[in-house]
CSV table of C-alpha atoms and ligand atoms in Angstrom, one decimal:
chain,number,residue,atom,x,y,z
Z,272,MET,CA,-12.4,-37.9,-24.3
Z,273,LEU,CA,-9.1,-38.7,-21.6
Z,274,SER,CA,-8.3,-41.5,-19.1
Z,275,LEU,CA,-8.3,-40.4,-15.5
Z,276,ASP,CA,-4.6,-41.1,-15.5
Z,277,GLU,CA,-4.0,-39.2,-18.9
Z,278,ILE,CA,-5.2,-36.0,-16.9
Z,279,LEU,CA,-3.6,-37.1,-13.9
Z,280,ASN,CA,-0.1,-37.1,-15.7
Z,281,LYS,CA,-0.1,-33.7,-17.1
Z,282,THR,CA,1.7,-30.5,-15.6
Z,283,ILE,CA,-1.0,-27.8,-16.8
Z,284,PHE,CA,-5.1,-28.9,-16.6
Z,285,THR,CA,-7.4,-27.6,-19.1
Z,286,LYS,CA,-11.0,-25.8,-18.1
Z,287,GLU,CA,-12.0,-29.5,-19.9
Z,288,ASP,CA,-9.9,-31.6,-18.0
Z,289,LEU,CA,-11.0,-29.8,-14.7
Z,290,LYS,CA,-14.6,-30.1,-15.5
Z,291,ASN,CA,-13.8,-34.2,-16.0
Z,292,LEU,CA,-12.0,-34.5,-12.8
Z,293,LEU,CA,-15.1,-32.3,-11.2
Z,294,ALA,CA,-17.0,-35.3,-12.5
Z,295,SER,CA,-15.2,-38.1,-11.5
Z,296,GLU,CA,-16.7,-40.3,-9.2
Z,297,GLY,CA,-16.1,-44.1,-8.0
Z,298,ASP,CA,-12.6,-45.7,-8.9
Z,299,ASP,CA,-11.1,-42.4,-10.7
Z,300,LYS,CA,-12.4,-40.1,-8.3
Z,301,LYS,CA,-10.6,-42.6,-5.4
Z,302,ARG,CA,-7.6,-41.9,-7.4
Z,303,LEU,CA,-7.9,-38.0,-7.7
Z,304,PHE,CA,-8.2,-38.0,-4.0
Z,305,GLU,CA,-5.2,-40.7,-3.7
Z,306,ARG,CA,-3.0,-38.7,-6.1
Z,307,ALA,CA,-3.4,-35.3,-4.3
Z,308,LEU,CA,-2.3,-36.6,-0.7
Z,309,GLN,CA,0.5,-38.1,-2.1
Z,310,VAL,CA,1.3,-34.7,-3.9
Z,311,LYS,CA,0.8,-33.1,-0.6
Z,312,LEU,CA,2.6,-35.1,1.6
Z,313,GLU,CA,5.6,-34.9,-0.9
Z,314,HIS,CA,5.4,-31.1,-0.8
Z,315,LEU,CA,4.7,-30.0,2.2
Z,316,ASP,CA,5.1,-33.6,4.5
Z,317,ASN,CA,2.3,-34.3,6.9
Z,318,TYR,CA,1.8,-31.3,9.0
Z,319,VAL,CA,-1.3,-29.4,9.9
Z,320,HIS,CA,-1.4,-25.7,10.6
Z,321,LEU,CA,-3.7,-24.3,13.3
Z,322,ARG,CA,-4.5,-20.4,13.2
Z,323,GLY,CA,-6.8,-19.5,16.9
Z,324,LEU,CA,-10.1,-18.4,15.3
Z,325,ILE,CA,-11.0,-15.0,16.9
Z,326,GLU,CA,-14.6,-14.1,15.8
Z,327,TYR,CA,-14.2,-10.4,16.6
Z,328,SER,CA,-17.4,-9.2,15.8
Z,329,ASN,CA,-20.9,-9.7,13.8
Z,330,ILE,CA,-21.8,-6.5,13.2
Z,331,CYS,CA,-22.2,-6.1,9.2
Z,332,THR,CA,-22.7,-3.4,7.3
Z,333,LYS,CA,-23.2,-5.5,4.1
Z,334,SER,CA,-26.0,-8.0,2.8
Z,335,CYS,CA,-24.6,-11.1,1.2
Z,336,LEU,CA,-27.4,-13.5,0.4
Z,337,TYR,CA,-26.5,-16.6,1.6
Z,338,CYS,CA,-24.9,-15.0,5.1
Z,339,GLY,CA,-26.4,-15.3,8.6
Z,340,VAL,CA,-24.7,-12.2,9.9
Z,341,ARG,CA,-25.6,-10.0,7.1
Z,342,SER,CA,-27.0,-6.8,8.0
Z,343,LYS,CA,-30.4,-7.4,7.4
Z,344,ASN,CA,-31.3,-10.0,9.5
Z,345,PRO,CA,-32.4,-9.2,12.8
Z,346,ASN,CA,-33.1,-12.5,14.5
Z,347,PHE,CA,-29.8,-12.6,16.8
Z,348,THR,CA,-28.0,-10.3,19.0
Z,349,ARG,CA,-25.0,-8.1,17.5
Z,350,TYR,CA,-21.5,-7.7,19.7
Z,351,GLN,CA,-18.1,-7.2,19.7
Z,352,LEU,CA,-15.5,-8.2,21.9
Z,353,SER,CA,-13.5,-6.1,24.2
Z,354,ASP,CA,-9.6,-5.6,23.7
Z,355,GLU,CA,-9.0,-7.9,26.7
Z,356,GLU,CA,-11.5,-10.3,25.6
Z,357,VAL,CA,-9.0,-10.0,22.0
Z,358,ILE,CA,-6.0,-10.5,23.6
Z,359,GLU,CA,-7.0,-13.4,26.1
Z,360,CYS,CA,-8.0,-15.0,23.1
Z,361,ALA,CA,-4.5,-14.5,21.6
Z,362,LYS,CA,-2.7,-15.5,24.8
Z,363,LEU,CA,-5.0,-18.6,24.8
Z,364,ALA,CA,-3.7,-19.3,21.3
Z,365,HIS,CA,-0.1,-18.7,21.8
Z,366,ASP,CA,-0.5,-20.8,24.9
Z,367,LEU,CA,-1.9,-23.8,23.4
Z,368,GLY,CA,1.0,-23.5,20.8
Z,369,TYR,CA,-1.4,-22.6,17.8
Z,370,GLY,CA,1.6,-20.2,16.4
Z,371,SER,CA,-1.3,-17.9,14.5
Z,372,VAL,CA,-4.6,-16.0,15.1
Z,373,ALA,CA,-7.0,-15.2,12.5
Z,374,LEU,CA,-9.1,-12.4,13.3
Z,375,GLN,CA,-12.6,-12.5,11.3
Z,376,SER,CA,-15.3,-9.8,11.7
Z,377,GLY,CA,-18.3,-8.7,9.9
Z,378,GLU,CA,-17.4,-6.3,7.7
Z,379,ARG,CA,-17.0,-2.9,8.4
Z,380,SER,CA,-14.8,0.1,7.1
Z,381,ASP,CA,-15.5,3.1,9.2
Z,382,LYS,CA,-12.8,5.1,11.2
Z,383,ALA,CA,-13.6,3.4,14.0
Z,384,PHE,CA,-13.5,0.0,13.1
Z,385,THR,CA,-10.6,0.0,11.3
Z,386,ASP,CA,-8.5,2.3,13.9
Z,387,LYS,CA,-9.4,-0.6,16.9
Z,388,ILE,CA,-8.2,-3.6,14.4
Z,389,THR,CA,-4.7,-1.2,13.9
Z,390,HIS,CA,-4.3,-1.5,18.1
Z,391,LEU,CA,-5.4,-4.9,18.4
Z,392,VAL,CA,-3.0,-5.8,15.6
Z,393,LYS,CA,-0.2,-4.4,17.5
Z,394,GLU,CA,-1.3,-5.6,20.7
Z,395,ILE,CA,-1.5,-9.0,19.8
Z,396,LYS,CA,2.0,-8.4,18.5
Z,397,LYS,CA,3.4,-7.6,21.7
Z,398,ILE,CA,2.6,-10.9,23.2
Z,399,ASP,CA,5.6,-12.8,23.7
Z,400,ASN,CA,7.6,-11.1,21.5
Z,401,GLY,CA,5.7,-11.1,18.3
Z,402,SER,CA,5.7,-14.9,18.5
Z,403,LEU,CA,2.2,-15.2,16.8
Z,404,GLY,CA,1.7,-14.9,13.5
Z,405,ILE,CA,-1.7,-12.6,12.5
Z,406,THR,CA,-4.2,-13.5,9.5
Z,407,LEU,CA,-6.9,-11.2,9.0
Z,408,SER,CA,-10.3,-11.9,7.6
Z,409,LEU,CA,-12.3,-8.6,7.8
Z,410,GLY,CA,-13.5,-7.7,4.1
Z,411,GLU,CA,-13.1,-4.6,1.7
Z,412,GLN,CA,-11.2,-2.3,2.6
Z,413,THR,CA,-9.3,0.5,1.2
Z,414,GLU,CA,-5.8,0.3,0.1
Z,415,ASP,CA,-4.3,2.5,2.6
Z,416,VAL,CA,-6.4,0.4,5.2
Z,417,TYR,CA,-4.5,-2.5,4.3
Z,418,LYS,CA,-1.2,-1.0,4.5
Z,419,GLU,CA,-2.0,0.1,8.1
Z,420,TRP,CA,-2.9,-3.1,9.4
Z,421,PHE,CA,0.4,-4.9,7.6
Z,422,GLU,CA,2.4,-2.3,8.6
Z,423,ALA,CA,1.1,-2.5,12.1
Z,424,GLY,CA,2.3,-6.4,12.2
Z,425,ALA,CA,-0.5,-8.7,9.8
Z,426,HIS,CA,1.2,-10.5,7.3
Z,427,ARG,CA,-1.8,-12.7,6.0
Z,428,TYR,CA,-5.4,-11.7,4.9
Z,429,LEU,CA,-8.2,-13.9,3.7
Z,430,LEU,CA,-10.4,-12.5,1.4
Z,431,ARG,CA,-12.6,-15.1,-0.5
Z,432,ILE,CA,-13.6,-14.2,-4.3
Z,433,GLU,CA,-17.1,-16.5,-3.3
Z,434,ALA,CA,-17.5,-17.2,-7.0
Z,435,SER,CA,-15.1,-15.8,-9.6
Z,436,ASN,CA,-18.0,-15.6,-12.5
Z,437,GLU,CA,-19.5,-12.3,-12.0
Z,438,GLU,CA,-23.2,-13.6,-13.3
Z,439,LEU,CA,-22.8,-15.6,-10.2
Z,440,TYR,CA,-21.4,-13.1,-7.9
Z,441,TYR,CA,-24.3,-11.3,-8.7
Z,442,LYS,CA,-26.8,-14.3,-7.7
Z,443,ILE,CA,-26.0,-14.6,-4.4
Z,444,HIS,CA,-25.0,-10.8,-3.4
Z,445,PRO,CA,-27.2,-7.6,-3.9
Z,446,HIS,CA,-26.3,-5.7,-7.4
Z,447,ASP,CA,-25.4,-2.4,-5.6
Z,448,ALA,CA,-22.5,-0.3,-4.6
Z,449,LYS,CA,-22.0,-1.8,-1.7
Z,450,HIS,CA,-21.4,-5.7,-3.2
Z,451,ASP,CA,-19.7,-4.7,-6.4
Z,452,PHE,CA,-17.6,-7.4,-8.1
Z,453,LYS,CA,-14.9,-5.0,-9.7
Z,454,THR,CA,-14.0,-3.8,-6.0
Z,455,ARG,CA,-13.5,-7.3,-4.5
Z,456,LEU,CA,-11.1,-8.0,-7.5
Z,457,ASN,CA,-9.4,-4.7,-7.1
Z,458,CYS,CA,-9.0,-5.7,-3.4
Z,459,ILE,CA,-7.6,-8.9,-3.9
Z,460,ASP,CA,-5.0,-7.3,-6.4
Z,461,THR,CA,-4.2,-4.7,-3.6
Z,462,LEU,CA,-3.2,-7.6,-1.1
Z,463,LEU,CA,-1.2,-9.3,-3.5
Z,464,LYS,CA,0.6,-6.2,-4.0
Z,465,LEU,CA,0.9,-5.1,-0.5
Z,466,GLY,CA,3.0,-8.5,0.3
Z,467,TYR,CA,0.0,-9.9,2.3
Z,468,GLN,CA,-0.1,-13.8,2.3
Z,469,THR,CA,-3.2,-13.3,0.3
Z,470,GLY,CA,-5.9,-16.1,0.2
Z,471,THR,CA,-9.0,-16.5,-1.6
Z,472,GLY,CA,-12.0,-19.0,-2.0
Z,473,VAL,CA,-15.0,-19.9,-2.8
Z,474,MET,CA,-18.5,-21.6,-1.7
Z,475,VAL,CA,-19.2,-25.1,-3.3
Z,476,GLY,CA,-22.8,-25.7,-4.5
Z,477,LEU,CA,-23.9,-22.8,-4.5
Z,478,PRO,CA,-27.4,-22.5,-6.4
Z,479,PHE,CA,-27.0,-21.7,-9.8
Z,480,GLN,CA,-23.5,-22.8,-9.6
Z,481,THR,CA,-21.7,-25.0,-12.5
Z,482,TYR,CA,-19.3,-27.4,-13.0
Z,483,ASP,CA,-17.7,-24.8,-15.5
Z,484,ASP,CA,-18.2,-22.0,-12.7
Z,485,LEU,CA,-16.1,-24.1,-10.3
Z,486,ALA,CA,-13.5,-25.2,-13.1
Z,487,ASP,CA,-13.4,-21.4,-13.3
Z,488,ASP,CA,-12.8,-20.8,-9.5
Z,489,LEU,CA,-9.3,-22.9,-9.6
Z,490,LEU,CA,-8.5,-21.3,-12.8
Z,491,PHE,CA,-9.0,-17.7,-11.2
Z,492,PHE,CA,-7.5,-19.4,-8.1
Z,493,ARG,CA,-3.4,-20.3,-10.3
Z,494,GLN,CA,-4.1,-17.2,-12.5
Z,495,LYS,CA,-3.9,-15.0,-9.5
Z,496,ASP,CA,-1.2,-17.3,-7.8
Z,497,VAL,CA,-2.5,-16.6,-4.5
Z,498,ALA,CA,-0.7,-18.8,-1.4
Z,499,MET,CA,-4.3,-19.8,0.6
Z,500,VAL,CA,-7.2,-21.0,-0.2
Z,501,GLY,CA,-10.8,-21.6,1.6
Z,502,MET,CA,-13.0,-23.7,-0.1
Z,503,GLY,CA,-16.4,-25.0,1.8
Z,504,PRO,CA,-19.9,-26.3,1.0
Z,505,PHE,CA,-22.5,-23.9,0.9
Z,506,ILE,CA,-24.9,-24.3,4.0
Z,507,PRO,CA,-28.4,-22.6,3.1
Z,508,HIS,CA,-29.5,-20.4,6.5
Z,509,PRO,CA,-33.0,-19.5,6.9
Z,510,ASP,CA,-32.8,-16.2,7.4
Z,511,THR,CA,-31.0,-15.5,4.5
Z,512,PRO,CA,-32.8,-15.2,0.7
Z,513,LEU,CA,-31.1,-18.0,-0.4
Z,514,TRP,CA,-32.9,-20.3,1.8
Z,515,GLN,CA,-35.6,-20.2,-0.9
Z,516,TYR,CA,-33.3,-22.0,-3.5
Z,517,ARG,CA,-32.7,-25.3,-0.9
Z,518,ASP,CA,-34.0,-27.7,-2.9
Z,519,GLN,CA,-32.5,-26.5,-6.1
Z,520,ILE,CA,-28.9,-27.6,-4.8
Z,521,PRO,CA,-27.2,-30.3,-4.2
Z,522,SER,CA,-27.3,-32.5,-1.4
Z,523,ALA,CA,-25.2,-32.2,1.5
Z,524,GLU,CA,-23.4,-35.0,0.8
Z,525,GLU,CA,-23.1,-34.2,-2.9
Z,526,ARG,CA,-21.8,-30.8,-2.1
Z,527,MET,CA,-19.3,-32.2,0.6
Z,528,GLU,CA,-17.9,-34.5,-2.2
Z,529,LEU,CA,-17.4,-32.0,-4.7
Z,530,THR,CA,-15.6,-30.0,-2.0
Z,531,LEU,CA,-13.4,-32.6,-1.7
Z,532,LYS,CA,-13.0,-33.0,-5.7
Z,533,MET,CA,-12.2,-29.2,-5.4
Z,534,ILE,CA,-9.5,-29.4,-2.6
Z,535,ALA,CA,-7.7,-32.4,-4.5
Z,536,ILE,CA,-7.7,-30.9,-7.7
Z,537,LEU,CA,-6.4,-27.9,-6.6
Z,538,ARG,CA,-3.8,-29.5,-5.0
Z,539,LEU,CA,-2.6,-31.4,-8.1
Z,540,MET,CA,-2.6,-27.4,-9.4
Z,541,MET,CA,-0.8,-25.1,-6.8
Z,542,PRO,CA,1.1,-28.0,-4.8
Z,543,GLU,CA,2.9,-25.6,-2.5
Z,544,ILE,CA,-0.1,-23.5,-0.8
Z,545,ASN,CA,-2.0,-23.3,2.3
Z,546,MET,CA,-5.2,-24.7,2.1
Z,547,VAL,CA,-7.9,-24.5,5.1
Z,548,ALA,CA,-10.5,-27.7,6.2
Z,549,ALA,CA,-12.7,-25.2,6.5
Z,550,THR,CA,-15.1,-25.6,9.8
Z,551,ALA,CA,-17.8,-25.9,6.9
Z,552,ASN,CA,-17.3,-29.4,5.9
Z,553,GLN,CA,-17.1,-30.5,9.7
Z,554,THR,CA,-20.9,-29.1,10.2
Z,555,VAL,CA,-22.2,-30.8,6.7
Z,556,ASP,CA,-20.1,-34.3,8.0
Z,557,PRO,CA,-18.7,-34.7,11.6
Z,558,MET,CA,-15.5,-35.8,9.7
Z,559,GLY,CA,-15.7,-33.5,7.2
Z,560,ARG,CA,-12.2,-31.8,8.2
Z,561,GLU,CA,-10.4,-34.5,8.2
Z,562,LYS,CA,-11.6,-35.9,5.4
Z,563,ALA,CA,-10.5,-32.1,3.5
Z,564,ILE,CA,-7.0,-32.6,5.2
Z,565,ALA,CA,-7.1,-36.8,3.7
Z,566,VAL,CA,-7.2,-35.5,0.1
Z,567,GLY,CA,-4.9,-32.3,0.2
Z,568,ALA,CA,-5.8,-29.0,2.9
Z,569,ASN,CA,-2.6,-28.7,5.7
Z,570,VAL,CA,-4.7,-25.8,7.8
Z,571,ILE,CA,-7.0,-25.6,10.5
Z,572,MET,CA,-9.1,-22.9,12.3
Z,573,PRO,CA,-10.0,-23.6,16.0
Z,574,ASN,CA,-12.1,-21.5,16.8
Z,575,LEU,CA,-11.2,-19.5,20.2
Z,576,THR,CA,-14.1,-17.0,20.6
Z,577,PRO,CA,-15.2,-16.9,23.9
Z,578,ASN,CA,-18.2,-19.4,24.1
Z,579,GLU,CA,-21.1,-17.0,25.2
Z,580,PHE,CA,-20.7,-15.3,21.7
Z,581,ARG,CA,-20.0,-17.8,19.0
Z,582,GLU,CA,-23.6,-18.7,19.1
Z,583,ASN,CA,-24.2,-15.1,17.3
Z,584,TYR,CA,-22.0,-15.6,15.0
Z,585,LEU,CA,-23.7,-18.7,13.0
Z,586,ILE,CA,-22.9,-17.5,9.1
Z,587,TYR,CA,-24.6,-20.6,8.6
Z,588,PRO,CA,-26.7,-22.9,11.0
Z,589,ASP,CA,-25.7,-25.5,12.9
Z,590,LYS,CA,-21.6,-24.5,13.1
Z,591,ALA,CA,-19.1,-27.1,14.3
Z,592,CYS,CA,-17.8,-26.7,17.6
Z,593,VAL,CA,-19.9,-24.0,18.7
Z,594,LYS,CA,-20.0,-25.5,22.0
Z,595,ASP,CA,-16.4,-27.0,22.3
Z,596,LYS,CA,-14.0,-25.6,25.2
Z,597,PRO,CA,-10.6,-24.8,23.4
Z,598,ASP,CA,-8.6,-27.2,25.3
Z,599,GLN,CA,-11.2,-29.8,24.3
Z,600,CYS,CA,-10.7,-28.7,20.9
Z,601,GLN,CA,-7.1,-29.4,20.6
Z,602,THR,CA,-7.1,-32.8,22.6
Z,603,CYS,CA,-9.7,-33.8,19.7
Z,604,LEU,CA,-7.6,-32.4,17.2
Z,605,ASP,CA,-4.9,-34.1,17.8
Z,606,VAL,CA,-6.4,-37.3,18.3
Z,607,ARG,CA,-8.5,-36.9,15.1
Z,608,LEU,CA,-5.6,-35.8,12.9
Z,609,ALA,CA,-3.4,-38.9,14.4
Z,610,ALA,CA,-6.1,-41.3,13.3
Z,611,ILE,CA,-5.6,-40.1,10.0
Z,612,GLY,CA,-1.4,-40.0,9.8
Z,613,HIS,CA,-1.3,-36.4,10.2
Z,614,ARG,CA,0.3,-34.1,13.1
Z,615,VAL,CA,-0.1,-30.6,14.1
Z,616,LEU,CA,3.4,-28.5,13.8
Z,617,TYR,CA,3.1,-26.4,17.0
Z,618,ASN,CA,4.7,-23.0,17.4
Z,619,GLU,CA,5.0,-22.0,14.1
Z,620,TRP,CA,3.2,-19.3,12.0
Z,621,GLY,CA,3.1,-21.9,9.4
Z,622,ASP,CA,3.2,-19.7,6.2
Z,623,SER,CA,2.6,-21.0,2.7
Z,624,LEU,CA,5.6,-22.5,0.7
Z,625,ALA,CA,4.5,-21.1,-2.2
Z,626,PHE,CA,4.7,-17.7,-0.8
Z,627,ARG,CA,7.8,-18.2,0.8
Z,628,LYS,CA,9.5,-19.4,-2.2
Z,629,LYS,CA,8.1,-16.3,-4.2
Z,630,SER,CA,9.3,-13.6,-1.7
Z,631,GLY,CA,12.9,-15.6,-1.5
Z,632,VAL,CA,12.3,-16.3,2.3
Z,633,ARG,CA,13.4,-19.7,3.0
Z,634,SER,CA,13.1,-21.8,6.7
X,867,5AD,N1,-22.5,-21.4,4.0
X,867,5AD,C1,-21.3,-21.7,3.9
X,867,5AD,N2,-20.4,-20.7,3.8
X,867,5AD,C2,-20.6,-19.4,4.1
X,867,5AD,N3,-20.0,-18.4,4.4
X,867,5AD,C3,-20.6,-17.5,4.6
X,867,5AD,N4,-21.9,-17.7,4.8
X,867,5AD,C4,-22.2,-19.4,4.2
X,867,5AD,C5,-22.9,-20.4,4.1
X,867,5AD,N5,-24.0,-19.7,4.3
X,867,5AD,C6,-18.4,-18.3,4.1
X,867,5AD,C7,-17.5,-17.2,3.2
X,867,5AD,C8,-17.4,-16.3,4.1
X,867,5AD,C9,-16.5,-17.0,5.2
X,867,5AD,C10,-16.4,-16.3,6.3
X,867,5AD,O1,-17.9,-17.7,5.4
X,867,5AD,O2,-17.4,-18.1,2.1
X,867,5AD,O3,-16.1,-15.7,3.0
X,868,FES,FE1,-21.5,-9.2,6.3
X,868,FES,FE2,-21.2,-9.9,4.1
X,868,FES,S1,-23.4,-10.6,4.6
X,868,FES,S2,-19.6,-9.5,4.3
């Protein structure tokens, strides 16, 4: 078996290397984390980009077995923000200097919904002459819909694969036409083809998930050459079917550590992509987001959803920052990031460098 330094000195990791890195502990793990931070600082400096997160609606037509807002959970109130509320959130993002918003929602593909999103994207674009970048995270849609939203002004799209192993995918989603692995793959390919900065990702520490799966997830991100990746620890939700396996998964601390290793390894594999320090990290560990930034992540998505709706968007329990006000988040973030030698880059879209290079755009 190769030593950690022998692996770290390689330019391309094999699947075996990835599994060894995922299993690293103690001093080896520390050196993996240090190398990942060093590579990030060399390529991207110590900047963190912000996306003001707007959780547009928790109405969802799907039933993912891990997700608290799945259609089969009757235990909370469904909501959809009004157009005015969305625009207010976007203006707030602009006023706070965030540079970008991310519009996220439970999954719907009916025309009333897709038309509404087109309208909202165009309205957000009107704020200060298109100064806000727009990321969408609205699930699986047809190519025509993705195209319509792109033409309306959205330029980034997040669609996590959740698990790149088809077998595992069907252990965490119902096996039916609505939750089809091939459709999900096709959607990611379509987003890439249309020219979106495309983001994907997985949950870490799922029931049935192995190091083999996680290594394959990392290879999947590289093979698809995506511009952005989001990974966070799986958090069992009591109103979902996967809750029954809560005693068969790694501890919260282990899931957090494994997430950090995934982020660090991917930073070595794809030095110029954007990687988010997911809120799920902070839910599992109060310092989770900072830890993710310190091992390679470079994006944070502060929640701008009006507080009265937030507690109904609990995809997992005890979500962090549910009670914070946006301006509190702001001060809190600046201070927290300064403490780990990072700073927020305000008033910029913060596009992925990997994407900018690929599409020939320099800035
Ligand atoms: N634990 C952690 N992450 C979750 N997500 C959904 N449910 C959970 C959960 N129980 C993640 C999924 C989804 C993203 C919006 O949130 O990966 O893509
Ligand atoms: Fe809503 Fe999975 S439960 S998209």
